Coordinates of C-alpha atoms in Angstrom, one line a residue:
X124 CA 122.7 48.9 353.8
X125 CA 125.3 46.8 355.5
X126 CA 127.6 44.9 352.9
X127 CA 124.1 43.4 351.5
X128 CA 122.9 45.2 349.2
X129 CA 119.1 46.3 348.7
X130 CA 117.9 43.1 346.8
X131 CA 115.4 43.9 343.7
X132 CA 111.8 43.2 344.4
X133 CA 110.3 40.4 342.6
X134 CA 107.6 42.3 340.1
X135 CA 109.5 42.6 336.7
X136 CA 108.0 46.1 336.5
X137 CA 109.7 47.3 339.3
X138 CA 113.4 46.3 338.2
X139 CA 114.2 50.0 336.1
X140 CA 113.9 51.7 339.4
X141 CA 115.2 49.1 341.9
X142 CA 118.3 49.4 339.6
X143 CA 118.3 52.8 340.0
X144 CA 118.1 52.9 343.5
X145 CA 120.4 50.6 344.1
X146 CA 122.9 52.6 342.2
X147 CA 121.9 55.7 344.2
X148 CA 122.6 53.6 347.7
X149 CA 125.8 52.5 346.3
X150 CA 127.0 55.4 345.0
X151 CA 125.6 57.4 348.2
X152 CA 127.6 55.2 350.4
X153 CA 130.5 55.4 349.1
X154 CA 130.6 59.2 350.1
X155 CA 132.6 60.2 353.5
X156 CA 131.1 60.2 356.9
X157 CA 128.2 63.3 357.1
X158 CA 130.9 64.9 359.5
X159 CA 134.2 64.8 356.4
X160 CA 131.1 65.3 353.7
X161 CA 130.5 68.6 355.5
X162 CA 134.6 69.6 355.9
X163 CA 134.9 69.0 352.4
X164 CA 132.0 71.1 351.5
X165 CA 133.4 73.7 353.9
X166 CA 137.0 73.6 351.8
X167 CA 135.1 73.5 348.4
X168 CA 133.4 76.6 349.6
X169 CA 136.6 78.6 350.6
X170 CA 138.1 77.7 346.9
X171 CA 135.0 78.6 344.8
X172 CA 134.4 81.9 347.2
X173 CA 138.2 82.7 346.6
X174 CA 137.9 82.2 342.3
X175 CA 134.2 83.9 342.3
X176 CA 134.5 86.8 344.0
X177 CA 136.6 88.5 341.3
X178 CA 133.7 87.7 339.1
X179 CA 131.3 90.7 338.4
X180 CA 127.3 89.8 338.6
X181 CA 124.4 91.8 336.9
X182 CA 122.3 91.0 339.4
X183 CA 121.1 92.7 342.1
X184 CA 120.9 91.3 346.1
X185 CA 117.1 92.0 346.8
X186 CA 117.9 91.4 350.7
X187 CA 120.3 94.9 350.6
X188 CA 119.5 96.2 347.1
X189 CA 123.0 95.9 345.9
X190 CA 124.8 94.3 343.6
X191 CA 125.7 90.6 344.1
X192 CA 128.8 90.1 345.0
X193 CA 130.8 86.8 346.4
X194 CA 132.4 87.3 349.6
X195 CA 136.0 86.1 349.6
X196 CA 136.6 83.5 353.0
X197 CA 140.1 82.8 351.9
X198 CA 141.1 86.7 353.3
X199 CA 143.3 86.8 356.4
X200 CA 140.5 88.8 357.9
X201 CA 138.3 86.5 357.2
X202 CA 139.8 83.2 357.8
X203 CA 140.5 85.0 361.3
X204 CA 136.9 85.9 361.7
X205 CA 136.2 81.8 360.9
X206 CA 138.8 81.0 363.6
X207 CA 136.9 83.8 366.2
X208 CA 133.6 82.7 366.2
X209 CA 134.6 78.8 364.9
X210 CA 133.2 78.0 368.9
X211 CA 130.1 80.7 368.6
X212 CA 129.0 79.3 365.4
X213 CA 129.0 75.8 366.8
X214 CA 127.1 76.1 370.0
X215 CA 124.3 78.5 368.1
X216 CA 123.9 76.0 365.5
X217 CA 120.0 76.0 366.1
X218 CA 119.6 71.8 365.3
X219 CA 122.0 70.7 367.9
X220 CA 120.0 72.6 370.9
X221 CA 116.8 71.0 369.2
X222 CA 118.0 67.7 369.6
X223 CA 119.9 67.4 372.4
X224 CA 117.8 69.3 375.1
X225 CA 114.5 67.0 373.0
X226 CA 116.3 63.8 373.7
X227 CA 116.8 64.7 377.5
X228 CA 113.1 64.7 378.1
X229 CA 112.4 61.5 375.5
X230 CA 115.3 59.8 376.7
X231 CA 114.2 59.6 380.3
X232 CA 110.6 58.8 378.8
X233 CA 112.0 55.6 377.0
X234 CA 114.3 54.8 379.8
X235 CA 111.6 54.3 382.3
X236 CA 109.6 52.5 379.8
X237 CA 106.6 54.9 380.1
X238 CA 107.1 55.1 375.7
X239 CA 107.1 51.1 375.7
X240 CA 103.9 51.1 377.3
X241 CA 102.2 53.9 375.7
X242 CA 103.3 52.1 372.0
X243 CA 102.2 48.6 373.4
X244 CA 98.8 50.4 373.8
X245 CA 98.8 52.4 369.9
X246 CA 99.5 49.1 368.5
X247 CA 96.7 47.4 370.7
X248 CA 94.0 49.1 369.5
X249 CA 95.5 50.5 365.7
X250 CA 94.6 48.1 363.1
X251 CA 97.8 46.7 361.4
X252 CA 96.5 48.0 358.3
X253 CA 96.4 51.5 359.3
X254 CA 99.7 51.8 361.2
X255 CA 101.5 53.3 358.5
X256 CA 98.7 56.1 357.4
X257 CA 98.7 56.6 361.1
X258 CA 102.2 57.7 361.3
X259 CA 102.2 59.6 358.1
X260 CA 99.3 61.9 360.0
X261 CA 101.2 62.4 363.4
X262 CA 104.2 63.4 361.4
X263 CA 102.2 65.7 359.3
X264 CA 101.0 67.1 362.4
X265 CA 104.1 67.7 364.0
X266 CA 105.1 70.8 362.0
X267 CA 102.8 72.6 363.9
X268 CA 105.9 71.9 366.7
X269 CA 108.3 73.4 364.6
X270 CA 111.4 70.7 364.4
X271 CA 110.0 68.3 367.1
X272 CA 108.9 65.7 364.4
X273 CA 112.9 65.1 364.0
X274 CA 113.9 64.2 367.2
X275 CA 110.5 62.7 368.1
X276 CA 108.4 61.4 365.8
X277 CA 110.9 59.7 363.6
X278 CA 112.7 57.4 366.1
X279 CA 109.4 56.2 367.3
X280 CA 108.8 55.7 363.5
X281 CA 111.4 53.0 363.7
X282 CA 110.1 51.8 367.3
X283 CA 107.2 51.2 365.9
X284 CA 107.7 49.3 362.8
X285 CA 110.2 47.3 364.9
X286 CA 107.2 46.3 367.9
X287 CA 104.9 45.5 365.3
X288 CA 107.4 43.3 363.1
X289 CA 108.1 45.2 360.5
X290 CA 111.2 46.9 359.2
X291 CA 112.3 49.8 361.6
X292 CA 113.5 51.4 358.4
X293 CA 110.5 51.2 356.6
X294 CA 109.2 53.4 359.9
X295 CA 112.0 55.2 359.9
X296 CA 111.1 56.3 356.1
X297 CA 107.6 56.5 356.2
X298 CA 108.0 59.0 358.9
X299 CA 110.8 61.4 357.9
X300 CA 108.5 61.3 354.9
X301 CA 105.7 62.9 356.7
X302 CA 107.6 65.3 359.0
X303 CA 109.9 66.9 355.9
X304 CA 109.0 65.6 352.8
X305 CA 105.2 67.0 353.5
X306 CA 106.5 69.7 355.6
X307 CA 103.7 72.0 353.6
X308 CA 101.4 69.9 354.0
X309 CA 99.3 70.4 357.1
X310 CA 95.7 71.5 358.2
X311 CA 97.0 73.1 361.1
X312 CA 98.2 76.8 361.0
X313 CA 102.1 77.1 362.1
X314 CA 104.6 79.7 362.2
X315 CA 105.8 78.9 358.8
X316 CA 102.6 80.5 357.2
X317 CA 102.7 84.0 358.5
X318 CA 106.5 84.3 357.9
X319 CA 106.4 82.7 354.4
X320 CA 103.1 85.5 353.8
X321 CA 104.8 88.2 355.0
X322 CA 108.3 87.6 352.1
X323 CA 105.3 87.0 349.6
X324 CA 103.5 90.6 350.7
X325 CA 106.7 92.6 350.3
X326 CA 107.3 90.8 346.9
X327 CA 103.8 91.6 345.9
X328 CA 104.5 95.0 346.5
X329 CA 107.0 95.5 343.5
X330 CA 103.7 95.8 341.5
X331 CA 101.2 96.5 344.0
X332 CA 102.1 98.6 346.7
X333 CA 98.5 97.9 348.4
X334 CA 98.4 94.2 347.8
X335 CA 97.7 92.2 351.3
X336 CA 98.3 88.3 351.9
X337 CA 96.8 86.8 354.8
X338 CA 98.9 84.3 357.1
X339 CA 96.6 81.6 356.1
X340 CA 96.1 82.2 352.6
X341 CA 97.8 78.9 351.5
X342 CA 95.7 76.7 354.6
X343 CA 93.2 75.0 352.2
X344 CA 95.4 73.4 349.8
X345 CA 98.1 72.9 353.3
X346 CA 95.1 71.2 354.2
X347 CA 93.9 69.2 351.3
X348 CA 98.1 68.4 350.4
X349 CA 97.9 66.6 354.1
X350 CA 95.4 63.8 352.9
X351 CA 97.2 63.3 349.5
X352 CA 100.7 63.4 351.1
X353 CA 99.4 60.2 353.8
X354 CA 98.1 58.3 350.6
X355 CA 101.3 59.0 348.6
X356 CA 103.4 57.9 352.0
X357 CA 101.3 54.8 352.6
X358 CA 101.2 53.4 349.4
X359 CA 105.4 54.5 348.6
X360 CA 105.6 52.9 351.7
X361 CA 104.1 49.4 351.6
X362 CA 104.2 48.8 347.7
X363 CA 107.8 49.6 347.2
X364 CA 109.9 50.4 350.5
X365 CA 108.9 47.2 352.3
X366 CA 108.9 44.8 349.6
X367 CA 112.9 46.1 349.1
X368 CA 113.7 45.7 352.8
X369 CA 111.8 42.4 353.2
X370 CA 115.2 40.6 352.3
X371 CA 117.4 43.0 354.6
X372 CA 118.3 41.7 357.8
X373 CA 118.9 43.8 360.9
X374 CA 122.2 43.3 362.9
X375 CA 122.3 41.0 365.6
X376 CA 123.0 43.8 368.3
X377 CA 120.6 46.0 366.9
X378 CA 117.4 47.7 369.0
X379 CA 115.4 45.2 370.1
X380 CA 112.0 45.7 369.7
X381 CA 109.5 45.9 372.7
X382 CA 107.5 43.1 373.4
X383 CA 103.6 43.6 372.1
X384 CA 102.2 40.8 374.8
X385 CA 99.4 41.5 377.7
X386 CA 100.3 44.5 380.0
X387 CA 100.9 43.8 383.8
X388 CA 98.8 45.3 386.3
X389 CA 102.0 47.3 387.7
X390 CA 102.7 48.5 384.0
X391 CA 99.6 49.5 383.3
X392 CA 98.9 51.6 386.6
X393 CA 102.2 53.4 386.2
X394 CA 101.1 54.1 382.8
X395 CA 98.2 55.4 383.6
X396 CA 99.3 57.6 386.1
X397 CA 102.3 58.9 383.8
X398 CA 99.0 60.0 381.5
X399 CA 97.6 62.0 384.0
X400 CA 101.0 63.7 385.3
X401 CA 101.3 64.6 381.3
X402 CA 97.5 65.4 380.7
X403 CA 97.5 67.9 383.9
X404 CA 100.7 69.6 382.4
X405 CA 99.0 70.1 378.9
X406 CA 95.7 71.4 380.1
X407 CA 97.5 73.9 382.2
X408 CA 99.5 74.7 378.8
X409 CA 96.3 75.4 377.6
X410 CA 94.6 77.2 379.9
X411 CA 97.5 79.9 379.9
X412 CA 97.2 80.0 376.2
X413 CA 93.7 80.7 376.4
X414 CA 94.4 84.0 378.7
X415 CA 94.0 87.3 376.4
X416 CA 97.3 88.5 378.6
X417 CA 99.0 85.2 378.5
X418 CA 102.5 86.2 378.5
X419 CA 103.1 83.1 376.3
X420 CA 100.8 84.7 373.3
X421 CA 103.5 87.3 371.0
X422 CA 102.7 91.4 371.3
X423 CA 100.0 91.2 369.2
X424 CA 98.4 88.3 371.0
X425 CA 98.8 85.8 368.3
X426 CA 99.5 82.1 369.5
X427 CA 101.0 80.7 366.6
X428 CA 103.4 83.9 365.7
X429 CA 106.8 83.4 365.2
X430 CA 107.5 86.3 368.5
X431 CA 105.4 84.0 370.7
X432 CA 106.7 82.6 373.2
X433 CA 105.2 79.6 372.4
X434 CA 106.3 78.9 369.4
X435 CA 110.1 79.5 371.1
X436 CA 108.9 77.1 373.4
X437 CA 108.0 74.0 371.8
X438 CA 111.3 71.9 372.6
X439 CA 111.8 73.2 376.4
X440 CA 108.4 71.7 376.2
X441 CA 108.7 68.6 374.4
X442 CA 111.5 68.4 377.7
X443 CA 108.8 68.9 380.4
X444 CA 106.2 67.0 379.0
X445 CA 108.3 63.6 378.6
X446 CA 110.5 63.7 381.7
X447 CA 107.5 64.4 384.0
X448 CA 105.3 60.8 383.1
X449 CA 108.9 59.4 382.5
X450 CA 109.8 60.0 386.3
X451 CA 106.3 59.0 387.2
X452 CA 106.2 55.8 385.6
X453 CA 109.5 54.8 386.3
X454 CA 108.5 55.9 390.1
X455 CA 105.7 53.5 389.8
X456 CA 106.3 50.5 388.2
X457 CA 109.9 50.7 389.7
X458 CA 112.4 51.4 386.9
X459 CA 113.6 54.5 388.5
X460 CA 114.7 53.7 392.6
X461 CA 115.9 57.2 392.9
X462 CA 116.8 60.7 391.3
X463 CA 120.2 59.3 390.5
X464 CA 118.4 56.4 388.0
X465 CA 116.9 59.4 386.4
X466 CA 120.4 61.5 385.8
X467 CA 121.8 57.8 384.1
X468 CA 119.4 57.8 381.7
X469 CA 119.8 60.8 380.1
X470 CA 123.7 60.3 380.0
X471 CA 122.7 57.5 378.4
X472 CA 120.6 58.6 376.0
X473 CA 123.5 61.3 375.3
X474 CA 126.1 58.9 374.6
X475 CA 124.7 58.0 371.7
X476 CA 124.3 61.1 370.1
X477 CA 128.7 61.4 370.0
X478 CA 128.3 61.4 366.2
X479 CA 125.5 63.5 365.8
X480 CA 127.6 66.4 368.1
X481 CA 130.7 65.7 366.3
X482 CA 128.6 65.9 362.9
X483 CA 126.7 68.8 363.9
X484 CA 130.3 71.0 364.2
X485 CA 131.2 70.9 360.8
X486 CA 128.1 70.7 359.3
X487 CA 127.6 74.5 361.3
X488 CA 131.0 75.5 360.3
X489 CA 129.8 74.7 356.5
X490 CA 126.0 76.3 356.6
X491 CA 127.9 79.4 358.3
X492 CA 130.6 79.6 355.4
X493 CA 127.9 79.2 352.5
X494 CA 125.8 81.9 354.2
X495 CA 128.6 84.4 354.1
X496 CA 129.9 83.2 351.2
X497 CA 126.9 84.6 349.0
X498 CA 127.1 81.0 346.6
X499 CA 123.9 80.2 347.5
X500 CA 122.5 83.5 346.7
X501 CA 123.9 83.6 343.6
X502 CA 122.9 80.2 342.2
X503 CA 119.0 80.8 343.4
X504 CA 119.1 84.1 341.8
X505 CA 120.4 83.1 338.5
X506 CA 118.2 80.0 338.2
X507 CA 115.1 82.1 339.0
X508 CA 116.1 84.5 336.2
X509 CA 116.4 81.5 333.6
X510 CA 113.3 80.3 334.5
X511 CA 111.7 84.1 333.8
X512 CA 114.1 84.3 330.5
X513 CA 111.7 81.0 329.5
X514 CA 108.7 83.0 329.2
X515 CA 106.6 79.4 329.6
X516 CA 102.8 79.1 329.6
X517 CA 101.2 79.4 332.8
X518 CA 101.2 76.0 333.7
X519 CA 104.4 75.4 332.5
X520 CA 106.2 78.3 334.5
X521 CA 104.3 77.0 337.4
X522 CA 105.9 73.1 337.1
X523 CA 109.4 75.3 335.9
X524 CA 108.9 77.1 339.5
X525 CA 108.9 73.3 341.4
X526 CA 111.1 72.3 339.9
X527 CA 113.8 75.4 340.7
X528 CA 112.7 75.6 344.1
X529 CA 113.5 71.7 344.7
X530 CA 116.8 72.2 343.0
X531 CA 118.1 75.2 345.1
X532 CA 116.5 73.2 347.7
X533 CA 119.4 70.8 348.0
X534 CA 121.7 73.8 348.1
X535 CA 120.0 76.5 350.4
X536 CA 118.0 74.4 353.2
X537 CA 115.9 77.8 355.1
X538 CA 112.7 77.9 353.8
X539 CA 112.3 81.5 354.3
X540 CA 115.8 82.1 353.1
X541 CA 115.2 80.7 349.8
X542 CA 111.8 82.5 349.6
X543 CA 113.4 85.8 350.9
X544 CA 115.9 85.1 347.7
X545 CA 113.8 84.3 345.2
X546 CA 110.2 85.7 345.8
X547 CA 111.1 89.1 344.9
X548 CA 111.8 87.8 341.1
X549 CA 109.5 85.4 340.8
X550 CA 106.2 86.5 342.4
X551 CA 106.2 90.2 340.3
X552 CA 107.2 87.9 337.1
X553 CA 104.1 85.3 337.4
X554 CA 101.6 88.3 338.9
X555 CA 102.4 90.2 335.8
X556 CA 101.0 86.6 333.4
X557 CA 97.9 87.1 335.8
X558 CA 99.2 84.5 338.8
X559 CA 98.4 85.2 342.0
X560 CA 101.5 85.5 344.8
X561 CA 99.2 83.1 346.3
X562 CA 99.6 80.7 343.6
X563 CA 103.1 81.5 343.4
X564 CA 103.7 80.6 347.5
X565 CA 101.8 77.0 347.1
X566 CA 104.3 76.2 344.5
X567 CA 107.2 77.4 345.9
X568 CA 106.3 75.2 349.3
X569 CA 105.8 72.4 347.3
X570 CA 109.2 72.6 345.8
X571 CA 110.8 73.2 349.1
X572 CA 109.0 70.2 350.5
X573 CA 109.5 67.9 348.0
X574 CA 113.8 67.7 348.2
X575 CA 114.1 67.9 351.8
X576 CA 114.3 64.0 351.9
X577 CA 117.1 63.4 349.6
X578 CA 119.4 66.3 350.1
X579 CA 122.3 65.1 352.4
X580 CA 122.9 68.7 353.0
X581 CA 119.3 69.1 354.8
X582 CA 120.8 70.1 358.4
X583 CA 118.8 66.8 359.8
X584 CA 119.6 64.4 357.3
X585 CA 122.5 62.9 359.0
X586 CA 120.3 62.8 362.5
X587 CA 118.1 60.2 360.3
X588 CA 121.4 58.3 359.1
X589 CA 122.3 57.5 362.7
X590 CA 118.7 56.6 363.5
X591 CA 118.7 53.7 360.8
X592 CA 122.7 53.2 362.2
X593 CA 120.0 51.9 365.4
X594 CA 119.2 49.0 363.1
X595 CA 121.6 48.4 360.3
X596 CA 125.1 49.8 361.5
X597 CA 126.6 50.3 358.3
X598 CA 123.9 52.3 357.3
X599 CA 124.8 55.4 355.4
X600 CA 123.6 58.6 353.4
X601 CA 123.2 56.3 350.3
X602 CA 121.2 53.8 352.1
X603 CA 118.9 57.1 353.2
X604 CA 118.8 58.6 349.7
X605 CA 117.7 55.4 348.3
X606 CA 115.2 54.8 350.5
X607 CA 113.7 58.3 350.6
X608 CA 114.1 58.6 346.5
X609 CA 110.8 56.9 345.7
X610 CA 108.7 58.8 348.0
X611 CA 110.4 62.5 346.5
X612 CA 109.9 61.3 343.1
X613 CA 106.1 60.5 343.7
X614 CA 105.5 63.5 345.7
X615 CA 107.2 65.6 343.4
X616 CA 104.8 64.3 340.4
X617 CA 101.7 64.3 342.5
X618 CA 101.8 66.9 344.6
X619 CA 102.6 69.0 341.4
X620 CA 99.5 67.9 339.4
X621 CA 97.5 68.2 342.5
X622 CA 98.6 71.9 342.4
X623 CA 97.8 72.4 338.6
X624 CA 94.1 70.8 339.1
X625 CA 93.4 72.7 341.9
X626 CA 94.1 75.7 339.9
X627 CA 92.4 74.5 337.5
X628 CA 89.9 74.6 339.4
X629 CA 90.0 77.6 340.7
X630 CA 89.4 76.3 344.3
X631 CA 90.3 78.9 346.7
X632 CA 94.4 78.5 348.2
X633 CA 93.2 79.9 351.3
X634 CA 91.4 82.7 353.6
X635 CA 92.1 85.1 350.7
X636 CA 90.1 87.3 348.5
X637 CA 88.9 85.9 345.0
X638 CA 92.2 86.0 343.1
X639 CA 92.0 86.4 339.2
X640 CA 94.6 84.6 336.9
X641 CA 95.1 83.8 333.1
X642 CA 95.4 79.9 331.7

């Protein structure tokens, strides 16, 4: 963080893991740039897919039923298939179209200043106290938007924090701490559920052929994980982020933060009729939801399916619904004179998003490699198998199953992936001690939330590094890690005890039928 580093807070009790963070910063930034991180990783993978795939597994692939095998990339047919498709894989790398057709909306949004305004206004009427809970919620809530909480939600973490003179960082943090960190935690049904039920159904059926799982059968404890994620975030947040960053100065040409003085008439008018350009645009959102033969609704006429339109939707969007009151209030209070203004601000707002593009093409390059590679695979299979070779008491196998999941988390980021990898082994194993698949999905998503944060491999990890890079330009993936460390560790510990006491007490997971399990 800059050449300065992080310096210690003053409580005594607190110096074990301000050390410890500060080694984890230090260490962390002495790694390359995200963009030579992930060519390295990409070369690492060629070698180890090269020595491995002479190696005979006794495990079997349970995507295609056969054995495991490691794919050798360092083939001339293959290393001319990487040189193919090098351009292919690049512009399909799904994160890069997420943020860069998000940021053409938001960007014209901020130019105008109609997101100025609208956080002048939050910040009016939010108590200071309650900021940060606040934000937690909204980027809880986001993952009903699929990956908008990145490229929205975030940013205007740091915005935020900034206005209201507090550390952008600390905003920053807080926030990606909501959108990934809880990224199971929600009380809102999203397309996550029914895909993540439908892996946990087929595994089911390795012992029972006529066992169902309902979409929502995880959507109480989703729900009940959202309160304690906010009180995890807001106290991580105020007792031990901020009291670190208090001392850390932002650079001179940094961001500066808006202004939180009385509104003019002109700024509020434009404001308020931004509001109603983007409150006309989402009721008529919702009315064609609410059609039976809304083409937006999937086959079945589910809204929040995966095949919904909708749900394919969200960024397009998250495009109309901030360049619409961002052309009306910069109309209005005089911001934007013409069409042209409008075309300059979102060449602005893409110019700084060079070393997120440039980033984004090797990290694609590596995730594509790995895939085909079968490494990944391997490692989550063979660490699920030690964990069933353990034999552990229920509890026990249930913290052992958290714990694996968070691990392979920092290797294989798809949530369904690693759930399509693993839940085969694991869900029979823990039905046949008397644990429900149920049981078995909560704990998985708790793992998989739980790592998202420090894993520099998480496909919108380096996204966050440039938006601290806003504020501290030095910033790097160690000042990120060490900033997001305290809030894995405490939602690892938490969220996992939360889990065992509500089995405990055998509070329902979900809209599910009475399960039965042995403690």
């Amino acid at each position: 963080m800059s050449n300065q580093a992080i310096k210690n807070a003053p409580s005594p009790k607190s110096r074990g893991m301000d050390r410890f963070l500060n080694f984890i910063e230090r260490a962390g930034n002495k790694i390359p740039d995200p963009a030579l991180l992930f060519f390295w990783a990409l070369v690492i993978v060629w070698v180890s897919s090269a020595l491995l795939s002479n190696v005979s597994f006794d495990l079997l692939n349970p995507r295609t039923g056969a054995p495991l095998e490691v794919t050798n990339l360092l083939t001339g047919n293959a290393l001319a298939s990487f040189l193919a498709n090098m351009t292919t894989t690049f512009t399909s790398f799904a994160p890069l179209g997420i943020v860069l057709v998000a940021m053409l909306g938001v960007g014209v949004a901020d130019s105008s200043g109609f997101i100025t305004t609208g956080l002048k206004k939050m910040l009016k009427f939010t108590p200071d106290k309650l900021i940060t809970p606040v934000l937690i919620l909204v980027a809880i809530v986001s993952h009903t938007a699929a990956d908008a909480g990145y490229v929205l939600v975030i940013p205007l973490g740091g915005i935020i924090f900034h206005a209201a003179g507090r550390h952008p960082l600390a905003g920053i943090a807080a926030a990606f701490a909501g959108v990934s960190g809880g990224f199971s935690a929600n009380f809102i049904p999203a397309g996550i559920d029914p895909l993540l039920a439908g892996f946990t159904q087929t595994a089911a059926h390795v012992l029972d052929p006529s066992y169902q799982v309902n979409p929502l059968s995880n959507i109480f404890f989703t729900g009940l994980s959202s309160i304690l994620i906010v009180a995890i975030g807001w106290y991580v947040t105020e007792k031990v982020i901020e009291p670190r960053l208090a001392s850390v100065e932002i650079d001179e040409d940094a961001e500066e933060a808006p202004e939180m003085g009385t509104f003019t008439d002109l700024e509020s008018k434009a404001f308020r009729y931004a509001g109603w350009s983007m409150m006309v645009g989402i009721a008529a959102l919702v009315f064609a939801l609410l059609l039976e033969t809304s083409a937006q609704r999937s086959p079945s006429g589910e809204i929040t399916a995966f095949d919904a339109p909708i749900m394919k939707s969200i960024v397009p969007l998250i495009f109309i619904l901030f360049i619409i009151p961002g052309v009306v209030y910069g109309r209005v209070a005089g911001t934007f004179k013409s069409s042209d203004d409008v075309i300059k601000a979102m060449g602005t707002t893409m110019s700084g998003m060079g070393a997120y593009i440039v980033m984004s093409f090797f990290c694609a390059q590596f995730l594509a490699a790995f895939g085909q590679s079968n490494i990944g695979t391997m490692l989550a299979l063979y660490g699920a198998e030690g964990l069933k070779a353990m034999n552990l008491p229920g509890q026990a196998t249930i913290v052992g199953m958290v714990l694996l999941v968070a691990m392979v988390n920092l290797l294989v980021g798809s949530a369904s992936a690693k759930w399509a990898l693993i839940g085969p082994i694991l869900v029979p194993m823990l039905m046949a001690v008397g644990i429900s698949p149920e049981l078995s999905q909560a704990a998985y998503r708790v793992g998989d939330s739980v790592s998202n944060i420090i894993s520099p491999m998480m496909v919108f990890f380096p996204l966050i590094v440039v938006y601290c890079q806003r504020y501290i330009k030095s910033a790097g993936i160690g000042t990120l890690a060490s900033l997001m460390m305290p809030y894995s560790i405490a939602m690892l510990v938490g969220w996992t005890l939360f889990l065992l006491a509500y089995w405990a007490l055998g509070i329902p997971l979900g809209i599910q039928a009475p399960y039965t399990y042995s403690m």
